mmCIF file of C-alpha atoms in Angstrom:
data_model
loop_
_atom_site.group_PDB
_atom_site.id
_atom_site.type_symbol
_atom_site.label_atom_id
_atom_site.label_comp_id
_atom_site.label_asym_id
_atom_site.label_seq_id
_atom_site.Cartn_x
_atom_site.Cartn_y
_atom_site.Cartn_z
ATOM 1 C CA UNK A 1 5.058 -58.161 -71.227
ATOM 2 C CA UNK A 2 8.468 -57.816 -72.806
ATOM 3 C CA UNK A 3 9.426 -54.551 -74.481
ATOM 4 C CA UNK A 4 10.860 -54.626 -78.010
ATOM 5 C CA UNK A 5 13.051 -52.003 -79.604
ATOM 6 C CA UNK A 6 12.849 -52.264 -83.403
ATOM 7 C CA UNK A 7 14.948 -50.278 -85.825
ATOM 8 C CA UNK A 8 15.006 -48.603 -88.191
ATOM 9 C CA UNK A 9 11.484 -47.253 -87.849
ATOM 10 C CA UNK A 10 11.408 -46.400 -91.536
ATOM 11 C CA UNK A 11 13.637 -46.386 -94.586
ATOM 12 C CA UNK A 12 13.550 -45.607 -98.275
ATOM 13 C CA UNK A 13 15.744 -47.970 -100.263
ATOM 14 C CA UNK A 14 16.841 -48.399 -103.851
ATOM 15 C CA UNK A 15 15.725 -51.504 -105.685
ATOM 16 C CA UNK A 16 18.312 -54.249 -105.748
ATOM 17 C CA UNK A 17 19.741 -53.332 -102.344
ATOM 18 C CA UNK A 18 19.216 -55.054 -98.981
ATOM 19 C CA UNK A 19 18.010 -53.787 -95.623
ATOM 20 C CA UNK A 20 18.546 -55.394 -92.227
ATOM 21 C CA UNK A 21 15.987 -54.771 -89.506
ATOM 22 C CA UNK A 22 16.884 -55.362 -85.877
ATOM 23 C CA UNK A 23 14.769 -56.246 -82.872
ATOM 24 C CA UNK A 24 16.092 -56.140 -79.333
ATOM 25 C CA UNK A 25 13.944 -57.472 -76.489
ATOM 26 C CA UNK A 26 14.464 -56.269 -72.929
ATOM 27 C CA UNK A 27 14.347 -59.826 -71.539
ATOM 28 C CA UNK A 28 14.742 -63.400 -72.697
ATOM 29 C CA UNK A 29 11.784 -64.667 -74.693
ATOM 30 C CA UNK A 30 10.798 -68.108 -75.796
ATOM 31 C CA UNK A 31 9.935 -67.352 -79.395
ATOM 32 C CA UNK A 32 10.407 -64.520 -81.879
ATOM 33 C CA UNK A 33 8.544 -63.985 -85.117
ATOM 34 C CA UNK A 34 8.694 -61.712 -88.152
ATOM 35 C CA UNK A 35 5.560 -60.421 -89.879
ATOM 36 C CA UNK A 36 4.908 -58.411 -93.014
ATOM 37 C CA UNK A 37 2.013 -56.004 -93.388
ATOM 38 C CA UNK A 38 1.530 -54.903 -96.972
ATOM 39 C CA UNK A 39 -0.306 -51.616 -97.583
ATOM 40 C CA UNK A 40 -3.925 -51.925 -96.490
ATOM 41 C CA UNK A 41 -3.485 -55.582 -95.595
ATOM 42 C CA UNK A 42 -3.314 -57.741 -92.520
ATOM 43 C CA UNK A 43 -0.198 -59.180 -90.902
ATOM 44 C CA UNK A 44 1.305 -62.205 -92.593
ATOM 45 C CA UNK A 45 3.807 -64.362 -90.755
ATOM 46 C CA UNK A 46 7.127 -64.574 -92.595
ATOM 47 C CA UNK A 47 9.004 -66.898 -90.275
ATOM 48 C CA UNK A 48 9.735 -68.041 -86.758
ATOM 49 C CA UNK A 49 13.223 -67.021 -85.665
ATOM 50 C CA UNK A 50 14.839 -69.977 -83.886
ATOM 51 C CA UNK A 51 17.667 -69.363 -81.456
ATOM 52 C CA UNK A 52 20.864 -70.976 -82.658
ATOM 53 C CA UNK A 53 19.369 -72.602 -85.744
ATOM 54 C CA UNK A 54 17.810 -71.760 -89.082
ATOM 55 C CA UNK A 55 14.500 -69.925 -89.086
ATOM 56 C CA UNK A 56 11.280 -71.737 -89.969
ATOM 57 C CA UNK A 57 9.672 -70.066 -92.979
ATOM 58 C CA UNK A 58 6.014 -69.941 -93.894
ATOM 59 C CA UNK A 59 4.735 -70.884 -97.301
ATOM 60 C CA UNK A 60 5.697 -68.269 -99.859
ATOM 61 C CA UNK A 61 8.754 -66.990 -98.000
ATOM 62 C CA UNK A 62 12.314 -68.235 -98.537
ATOM 63 C CA UNK A 63 15.595 -67.840 -96.734
ATOM 64 C CA UNK A 64 17.432 -66.345 -99.704
ATOM 65 C CA UNK A 65 14.992 -63.442 -99.825
ATOM 66 C CA UNK A 66 14.441 -63.011 -96.069
ATOM 67 C CA UNK A 67 17.485 -64.278 -94.156
ATOM 68 C CA UNK A 68 16.908 -64.207 -90.406
ATOM 69 C CA UNK A 69 19.311 -64.440 -87.517
ATOM 70 C CA UNK A 70 18.660 -65.084 -83.841
ATOM 71 C CA UNK A 71 21.989 -65.381 -82.071
ATOM 72 C CA UNK A 72 20.512 -65.317 -78.561
ATOM 73 C CA UNK A 73 17.208 -65.187 -76.673
ATOM 74 C CA UNK A 74 16.858 -61.405 -76.823
ATOM 75 C CA UNK A 75 17.861 -60.377 -80.355
ATOM 76 C CA UNK A 76 16.876 -61.088 -83.954
ATOM 77 C CA UNK A 77 17.411 -59.566 -87.382
ATOM 78 C CA UNK A 78 15.476 -59.815 -90.630
ATOM 79 C CA UNK A 79 17.131 -58.895 -93.919
ATOM 80 C CA UNK A 80 15.050 -58.013 -96.960
ATOM 81 C CA UNK A 81 17.338 -58.905 -99.859
ATOM 82 C CA UNK A 82 17.495 -57.709 -103.442
ATOM 83 C CA UNK A 83 14.539 -55.432 -102.853
ATOM 84 C CA UNK A 84 11.880 -54.552 -105.379
ATOM 85 C CA UNK A 85 8.953 -52.122 -105.049
ATOM 86 C CA UNK A 86 6.732 -55.110 -104.155
ATOM 87 C CA UNK A 87 8.683 -55.397 -100.890
ATOM 88 C CA UNK A 88 7.372 -52.023 -99.745
ATOM 89 C CA UNK A 89 5.588 -52.928 -96.513
ATOM 90 C CA UNK A 90 5.678 -52.606 -92.781
ATOM 91 C CA UNK A 91 7.795 -55.313 -91.164
ATOM 92 C CA UNK A 92 7.127 -56.184 -87.530
ATOM 93 C CA UNK A 93 8.876 -58.441 -85.106
ATOM 94 C CA UNK A 94 7.053 -60.133 -82.272
ATOM 95 C CA UNK A 95 8.160 -61.910 -79.129
ATOM 96 C CA UNK A 96 6.283 -64.527 -77.153
ATOM 97 C CA UNK A 97 6.649 -65.462 -73.525
ATOM 98 C CA UNK A 98 4.230 -67.230 -71.224
ATOM 99 C CA UNK A 99 2.803 -63.846 -70.255
ATOM 100 C CA UNK A 100 1.884 -63.031 -73.835
ATOM 101 C CA UNK A 101 2.951 -61.424 -77.066
ATOM 102 C CA UNK A 102 4.701 -58.148 -77.686
ATOM 103 C CA UNK A 103 5.197 -56.380 -80.994
ATOM 104 C CA UNK A 104 7.874 -54.017 -82.140
ATOM 105 C CA UNK A 105 6.730 -50.651 -83.450
ATOM 106 C CA UNK A 106 7.415 -51.749 -87.027
ATOM 107 C CA UNK A 107 9.720 -50.758 -89.861
ATOM 108 C CA UNK A 108 8.025 -48.928 -92.720
ATOM 109 C CA UNK A 109 9.993 -49.811 -95.842
ATOM 110 C CA UNK A 110 9.600 -48.036 -99.165
ATOM 111 C CA UNK A 111 11.495 -49.380 -102.163
ATOM 112 C CA UNK A 112 12.001 -46.989 -105.069
ATOM 113 C CA UNK B 1 -5.544 -74.980 -92.224
ATOM 114 C CA UNK B 2 -6.165 -71.864 -90.251
ATOM 115 C CA UNK B 3 -8.199 -68.964 -91.543
ATOM 116 C CA UNK B 4 -9.459 -65.911 -89.713
ATOM 117 C CA UNK B 5 -12.005 -63.620 -91.337
ATOM 118 C CA UNK B 6 -13.431 -60.231 -90.465
ATOM 119 C CA UNK B 7 -15.706 -57.735 -92.111
ATOM 120 C CA UNK B 8 -13.608 -54.937 -93.568
ATOM 121 C CA UNK B 9 -15.420 -51.788 -92.492
ATOM 122 C CA UNK B 10 -17.746 -50.509 -89.780
ATOM 123 C CA UNK B 11 -19.071 -46.989 -89.317
ATOM 124 C CA UNK B 12 -20.816 -45.816 -86.128
ATOM 125 C CA UNK B 13 -21.802 -42.554 -84.487
ATOM 126 C CA UNK B 14 -19.993 -41.305 -81.416
ATOM 127 C CA UNK B 15 -21.670 -42.630 -78.265
ATOM 128 C CA UNK B 16 -23.116 -45.700 -79.987
ATOM 129 C CA UNK B 17 -21.860 -49.230 -79.407
ATOM 130 C CA UNK B 18 -19.638 -50.885 -81.995
ATOM 131 C CA UNK B 19 -19.586 -54.609 -82.611
ATOM 132 C CA UNK B 20 -16.740 -56.073 -84.638
ATOM 133 C CA UNK B 21 -17.051 -59.703 -85.676
ATOM 134 C CA UNK B 22 -14.516 -62.389 -86.470
ATOM 135 C CA UNK B 23 -14.782 -66.023 -87.530
ATOM 136 C CA UNK B 24 -12.052 -68.621 -87.462
ATOM 137 C CA UNK B 25 -11.715 -72.165 -88.728
ATOM 138 C CA UNK B 26 -9.123 -73.849 -86.500
ATOM 139 C CA UNK B 27 -10.757 -75.054 -83.291
ATOM 140 C CA UNK B 28 -7.390 -75.906 -81.705
ATOM 141 C CA UNK B 29 -6.699 -72.258 -80.918
ATOM 142 C CA UNK B 30 -5.795 -71.513 -77.317
ATOM 143 C CA UNK B 31 -6.309 -67.772 -77.039
ATOM 144 C CA UNK B 32 -8.116 -65.262 -79.211
ATOM 145 C CA UNK B 33 -6.969 -61.666 -79.266
ATOM 146 C CA UNK B 34 -8.117 -58.250 -80.315
ATOM 147 C CA UNK B 35 -5.493 -55.747 -81.431
ATOM 148 C CA UNK B 36 -5.889 -52.092 -82.374
ATOM 149 C CA UNK B 37 -3.762 -50.335 -84.969
ATOM 150 C CA UNK B 38 -3.961 -46.589 -85.372
ATOM 151 C CA UNK B 39 -2.638 -44.914 -88.545
ATOM 152 C CA UNK B 40 1.141 -45.088 -88.679
ATOM 153 C CA UNK B 41 1.360 -46.872 -85.341
ATOM 154 C CA UNK B 42 2.172 -50.385 -84.197
ATOM 155 C CA UNK B 43 -0.154 -52.990 -82.770
ATOM 156 C CA UNK B 44 -1.761 -52.421 -79.403
ATOM 157 C CA UNK B 45 -3.209 -55.392 -77.533
ATOM 158 C CA UNK B 46 -6.728 -54.502 -76.428
ATOM 159 C CA UNK B 47 -7.896 -57.702 -74.824
ATOM 160 C CA UNK B 48 -7.823 -61.450 -75.168
ATOM 161 C CA UNK B 49 -9.938 -64.420 -74.179
ATOM 162 C CA UNK B 50 -8.989 -67.973 -73.347
ATOM 163 C CA UNK B 51 -10.645 -70.450 -75.656
ATOM 164 C CA UNK B 52 -12.616 -72.148 -72.866
ATOM 165 C CA UNK B 53 -14.306 -68.892 -71.842
ATOM 166 C CA UNK B 54 -17.374 -67.455 -73.480
ATOM 167 C CA UNK B 55 -17.233 -63.859 -72.301
ATOM 168 C CA UNK B 56 -14.776 -61.343 -70.952
ATOM 169 C CA UNK B 57 -15.448 -57.743 -69.991
ATOM 170 C CA UNK B 58 -12.824 -55.072 -69.561
ATOM 171 C CA UNK B 59 -14.170 -51.554 -69.006
ATOM 172 C CA UNK B 60 -15.796 -50.494 -72.307
ATOM 173 C CA UNK B 61 -14.768 -53.706 -74.067
ATOM 174 C CA UNK B 62 -16.769 -56.938 -74.086
ATOM 175 C CA UNK B 63 -15.500 -60.029 -75.880
ATOM 176 C CA UNK B 64 -17.924 -62.820 -76.728
ATOM 177 C CA UNK B 65 -16.737 -66.228 -77.908
ATOM 178 C CA UNK B 66 -18.990 -68.857 -79.444
ATOM 179 C CA UNK B 67 -16.773 -71.921 -79.800
ATOM 180 C CA UNK B 68 -19.440 -73.994 -81.470
ATOM 181 C CA UNK B 69 -19.811 -71.477 -84.289
ATOM 182 C CA UNK B 70 -16.138 -70.394 -84.122
ATOM 183 C CA UNK B 71 -17.274 -66.795 -83.808
ATOM 184 C CA UNK B 72 -15.608 -64.026 -81.829
ATOM 185 C CA UNK B 73 -16.889 -60.508 -81.330
ATOM 186 C CA UNK B 74 -15.638 -57.299 -79.763
ATOM 187 C CA UNK B 75 -18.161 -54.824 -78.454
ATOM 188 C CA UNK B 76 -17.007 -51.284 -77.695
ATOM 189 C CA UNK B 77 -19.491 -49.392 -75.556
ATOM 190 C CA UNK B 78 -19.872 -45.608 -75.857
ATOM 191 C CA UNK B 79 -17.608 -45.466 -78.910
ATOM 192 C CA UNK B 80 -15.431 -42.363 -79.121
ATOM 193 C CA UNK B 81 -13.665 -40.719 -82.057
ATOM 194 C CA UNK B 82 -10.392 -41.907 -80.522
ATOM 195 C CA UNK B 83 -11.559 -45.469 -81.123
ATOM 196 C CA UNK B 84 -11.249 -44.940 -84.893
ATOM 197 C CA UNK B 85 -8.624 -47.462 -85.992
ATOM 198 C CA UNK B 86 -8.172 -50.861 -87.581
ATOM 199 C CA UNK B 87 -9.071 -53.766 -85.317
ATOM 200 C CA UNK B 88 -7.506 -57.174 -85.844
ATOM 201 C CA UNK B 89 -8.599 -60.432 -84.335
ATOM 202 C CA UNK B 90 -5.962 -63.123 -84.008
ATOM 203 C CA UNK B 91 -5.677 -66.652 -82.684
ATOM 204 C CA UNK B 92 -2.811 -68.512 -81.081
ATOM 205 C CA UNK B 93 -2.216 -72.210 -80.572
ATOM 206 C CA UNK B 94 -1.069 -74.458 -77.762
ATOM 207 C CA UNK B 95 1.972 -76.676 -77.468
ATOM 208 C CA UNK B 96 1.761 -79.699 -79.695
ATOM 209 C CA UNK B 97 0.217 -77.744 -82.540
ATOM 210 C CA UNK B 98 2.312 -77.139 -85.621
ATOM 211 C CA UNK B 99 1.373 -73.500 -85.138
ATOM 212 C CA UNK B 100 2.624 -73.240 -81.548
ATOM 213 C CA UNK B 101 3.408 -69.663 -80.634
ATOM 214 C CA UNK B 102 2.222 -68.197 -83.930
ATOM 215 C CA UNK B 103 -0.476 -65.580 -84.183
ATOM 216 C CA UNK B 104 -2.801 -65.887 -87.158
ATOM 217 C CA UNK B 105 -4.478 -62.583 -87.970
ATOM 218 C CA UNK B 106 -7.716 -61.634 -89.633
ATOM 219 C CA UNK B 107 -7.776 -59.014 -92.379
ATOM 220 C CA UNK B 108 -8.662 -56.211 -89.993
ATOM 221 C CA UNK B 109 -11.852 -54.154 -89.589
ATOM 222 C CA UNK B 110 -11.618 -50.411 -90.112
ATOM 223 C CA UNK B 111 -13.797 -48.680 -87.531
ATOM 224 C CA UNK B 112 -14.897 -45.178 -88.440
ATOM 225 C CA UNK B 113 -16.483 -43.141 -85.656
ATOM 226 C CA UNK B 114 -18.458 -40.126 -86.785
ATOM 227 C CA UNK B 115 -18.914 -37.184 -84.402
#
């Protein structure tokens, strides 16, 4: 499977600010995804990061709050904008190739 | 729509077998997965099963799939304290589905292994 480097691994941010999370894959992948895992909860898909076009967002998530970039087949970023304490979560990126899924190690975000 | 459900908590004694159950609603899933998440760590793929199989064994792990009832289970033989973690089942979908490539996760089952 592909290997993903995700950073930062954790951050503590002030409310009202924005944080950009990066995921770098060691090889070209077909699809990339961003998930949120709220404290004690399961993983919820935020969006599918499309290479060269706008991301496809799931119900309840919007581009203004979670802008996503995917400039090429190995890299994607997720920005959490205008943060509030409710955004405190673990954010994970995932990559899919024909040989399966890989997950980044996650970004643990705390908003104060 | 898709929905994946799991029981939230399971407690077993070391050396016993653990069985974690999962039900899903969307029969168009292609693969079904079991992931393990230890405290503060990322997701680790344990095993997966293709949707046209009914059983897969991998060392201490046995996956059973009942397509008719849309029921998936993970059996861990000789459970050890190191198996204490949250276990997530997830399903993926084939090309042509509006959910192609996505993983839909259950809520996670916390497995507690007592010495």
